[in-house]
Amino acid sequence: MKYIIVLAAIAKVYSLNIQSGQGCNCTQLTYQNDCQKSNCTWNNSACVPFICSAVSSYQSCIEQDACAWTNNQCTQFTKCADYQPNNNATCEVQGASMCVTPTNGQSGNCSEKAISLLYKLPTFNCTGVEQQYCVQNEYCTFQNNQCLLRTCSLSTQAQCTYTSPSDTRLFSLCQWTGTQCQDAQNLNYLNSTICLSSTGGMYYWDSNSSKCNSCSGQQPTSSSSLIMLSIVISIFI
């Protein structure tokens, strides 16, 4: 005779969260690869701000988050509120699509998107999204014939950097354990190679302290959620 016993338990899972912002200053970055990813210029073994005035091409200018095309010249980007829609009635050319155009025919200046400097985070909702569009959004995943908000546990190794659980200004950090992706518990796993990219450009690798430090000095916060665990035990008598 076989008896099946099901044991249920509730476990608390912690995640490490960081706020989106404007990212690191060029001078904080000590690695050339990080420097070039952050719209800065690597010059004589140092990372310096990108000089927008040296760019004469419209297309080259708007590809730089640090620049904006105004009055037929490339200038240093300041903030979206300083700009008005261009001749095409759009703000998308300002600061490489960092700004939102006034909607419904409203007049006025451009406004900020919810983004970081390195990774743009537009407002999104994965629920009910068709597969062809779901797979194009890095914050969604298509599984079991439905589009879901991607969590760390639903991420592949390539995706295992961070997710945005509910607020586009909030990152949940993910850590690859060797076999699966899970919520990060601390910053100790971050090294010089993945520090910047795994934090959405909000942290940089400090070669002096050999640590991944916040660009703004803001410390990460922790959040918790409860999950139900079931254990099935079969007993033969």
XYZ file of C-alpha atoms in Angstrom:
237
model
C 0.000 0.000 0.000
C 1.301 3.465 -0.874
C 0.613 6.585 1.145
C 1.283 10.047 -0.243
C 1.993 12.812 2.213
C 2.068 16.419 1.036
C 3.879 18.891 3.241
C 3.376 22.593 2.647
C 5.543 25.408 3.894
C 5.775 29.127 3.358
C 9.171 30.620 2.602
C 10.177 34.251 2.530
C 12.243 35.330 -0.479
C 14.308 38.506 -0.351
C 15.297 40.680 -3.297
C 17.775 43.532 -3.562
C 16.472 46.711 -5.210
C 18.133 49.853 -6.537
C 16.589 53.060 -7.853
C 16.938 54.189 -11.453
C 18.600 57.549 -11.938
C 20.945 59.426 -14.224
C 23.799 56.957 -13.815
C 27.482 57.501 -13.216
C 29.549 60.538 -14.093
C 32.171 59.841 -16.717
C 34.964 60.620 -14.280
C 33.782 57.845 -11.934
C 34.409 55.159 -14.552
C 37.866 53.596 -14.562
C 37.325 50.916 -17.228
C 37.331 51.721 -20.937
C 34.445 49.395 -21.799
C 32.239 50.922 -19.083
C 33.215 54.394 -20.241
C 32.177 53.814 -23.832
C 28.862 52.233 -22.793
C 28.025 55.354 -20.808
C 28.279 57.877 -23.644
C 31.649 59.106 -22.476
C 35.027 59.260 -24.219
C 38.119 57.280 -23.245
C 41.088 59.638 -23.493
C 44.636 59.023 -22.232
C 43.582 56.253 -19.830
C 40.799 58.372 -18.351
C 37.063 58.599 -18.906
C 35.903 62.104 -19.786
C 32.545 63.574 -20.855
C 31.590 63.286 -24.505
C 32.091 66.635 -26.290
C 28.854 67.231 -28.182
C 30.012 70.433 -29.891
C 32.584 68.404 -31.828
C 29.779 66.514 -33.609
C 28.397 68.080 -36.761
C 26.045 65.297 -37.898
C 22.433 65.278 -36.726
C 22.263 61.475 -36.639
C 25.538 61.111 -34.731
C 24.372 63.720 -32.254
C 21.037 62.133 -31.345
C 22.681 58.729 -30.888
C 24.419 60.150 -27.832
C 22.368 60.326 -24.632
C 24.619 63.148 -23.481
C 23.736 65.361 -26.474
C 20.744 67.139 -27.980
C 20.258 68.597 -31.464
C 18.998 72.172 -31.202
C 19.231 75.127 -33.591
C 21.020 72.941 -36.155
C 23.884 72.135 -33.847
C 24.861 69.459 -31.360
C 24.881 70.684 -27.769
C 25.273 69.149 -24.334
C 21.980 67.669 -23.160
C 20.672 69.299 -19.976
C 17.131 68.179 -19.108
C 13.986 67.495 -21.106
C 12.101 70.487 -19.717
C 14.627 72.770 -21.417
C 13.511 71.619 -24.884
C 10.417 71.991 -27.027
C 9.224 69.532 -29.692
C 11.121 69.792 -32.952
C 9.685 70.551 -36.397
C 8.177 67.053 -36.510
C 6.298 67.811 -33.273
C 8.247 65.182 -31.365
C 10.802 65.148 -28.549
C 12.301 61.845 -29.633
C 15.412 63.486 -31.086
C 16.308 65.204 -27.851
C 18.988 63.436 -25.842
C 18.640 60.213 -27.855
C 14.974 59.625 -27.056
C 15.290 60.537 -23.395
C 12.250 62.817 -23.523
C 8.496 62.413 -23.935
C 6.456 64.526 -26.333
C 3.380 66.369 -24.959
C 0.330 64.219 -25.731
C -3.115 64.890 -27.189
C -2.009 67.968 -29.043
C -0.919 69.723 -25.853
C 1.663 72.445 -26.128
C 4.636 72.880 -23.866
C 8.120 71.561 -23.303
C 9.258 67.976 -23.342
C 9.239 65.863 -20.185
C 11.384 63.080 -18.745
C 10.925 59.388 -19.385
C 11.404 56.920 -16.532
C 14.875 55.836 -17.590
C 18.438 55.319 -16.510
C 21.272 56.762 -18.564
C 22.603 53.391 -19.674
C 19.373 51.401 -19.999
C 16.124 53.034 -21.103
C 13.095 51.821 -19.163
C 9.833 52.890 -20.804
C 6.550 52.215 -19.047
C 5.373 48.716 -19.925
C 2.769 46.070 -19.115
C 3.423 42.457 -20.090
C -0.066 41.124 -19.344
C -2.005 40.216 -22.478
C 0.802 41.191 -24.880
C 1.041 39.068 -28.036
C 4.052 36.774 -28.325
C 5.746 38.692 -31.171
C 5.770 41.850 -29.079
C 6.359 40.122 -25.754
C 9.694 38.656 -26.818
C 10.875 42.090 -27.974
C 10.547 43.537 -24.472
C 13.496 42.598 -22.273
C 11.339 42.935 -19.150
C 8.782 40.369 -20.337
C 8.981 36.636 -21.027
C 6.635 34.403 -23.002
C 5.967 31.125 -21.184
C 3.018 28.702 -21.074
C 1.352 30.605 -23.938
C 1.214 33.876 -22.048
C 3.299 37.003 -21.674
C 4.593 37.450 -18.137
C 6.615 40.064 -16.317
C 10.111 38.586 -16.211
C 11.420 37.840 -12.730
C 14.874 36.602 -11.790
C 13.622 33.004 -11.542
C 12.155 33.273 -15.065
C 15.378 34.660 -16.549
C 17.940 32.854 -18.657
C 21.647 33.189 -17.929
C 21.959 35.925 -20.553
C 19.043 37.833 -18.969
C 20.243 37.354 -15.403
C 21.169 40.945 -14.588
C 18.125 42.741 -13.187
C 14.369 42.968 -13.580
C 11.765 45.616 -12.883
C 9.109 44.020 -10.666
C 6.432 46.717 -10.696
C 7.929 50.198 -10.924
C 9.990 51.204 -13.950
C 12.222 53.252 -11.640
C 13.049 50.236 -9.478
C 15.509 47.478 -10.364
C 15.578 44.053 -8.695
C 19.071 42.634 -9.024
C 19.548 39.050 -10.217
C 22.454 36.679 -9.612
C 23.463 33.611 -11.627
C 24.321 30.747 -9.271
C 25.867 28.481 -11.891
C 22.667 26.583 -12.643
C 19.863 29.121 -12.262
C 19.024 32.788 -11.909
C 17.829 33.976 -8.521
C 17.227 37.206 -6.611
C 20.487 38.743 -5.423
C 20.911 38.991 -1.654
C 23.862 41.413 -1.642
C 26.368 43.076 -3.971
C 29.276 40.739 -3.252
C 28.838 38.806 -6.507
C 29.438 41.911 -8.655
C 32.941 42.244 -10.111
C 34.707 44.681 -12.420
C 33.267 42.996 -15.529
C 29.562 43.026 -14.635
C 29.245 45.809 -12.033
C 27.988 48.514 -14.409
C 25.897 46.354 -16.754
C 24.228 44.322 -13.994
C 23.026 47.431 -12.161
C 21.564 49.334 -15.100
C 24.457 51.789 -15.061
C 23.702 52.861 -11.490
C 26.885 51.398 -9.950
C 30.547 51.526 -10.985
C 33.608 49.454 -10.152
C 35.961 51.282 -7.792
C 39.426 49.951 -8.567
C 40.821 51.439 -5.346
C 38.453 49.592 -3.013
C 37.762 46.683 -5.416
C 34.044 47.113 -4.806
C 30.931 47.880 -6.842
C 29.817 51.277 -5.543
C 26.720 53.385 -6.090
C 27.213 56.305 -8.458
C 24.918 58.498 -6.363
C 25.844 57.112 -2.966
C 22.332 55.725 -2.518
C 22.297 52.318 -0.845
C 20.179 49.415 -2.163
C 16.983 48.415 -0.358
C 15.586 44.968 0.355
C 12.057 43.700 -0.183
C 10.499 40.340 0.581
C 7.728 38.127 -0.748
C 6.178 34.866 0.392
C 6.088 31.706 -1.705
C 4.394 28.368 -1.029
C 6.604 25.277 -1.084
C 5.149 21.801 -1.441
C 6.996 18.574 -0.645
C 5.520 15.255 -1.744
C 6.582 12.135 0.159
C 5.601 8.645 -0.948
C 5.582 5.886 1.672
C 5.198 2.205 0.764
C 3.916 -0.182 3.410
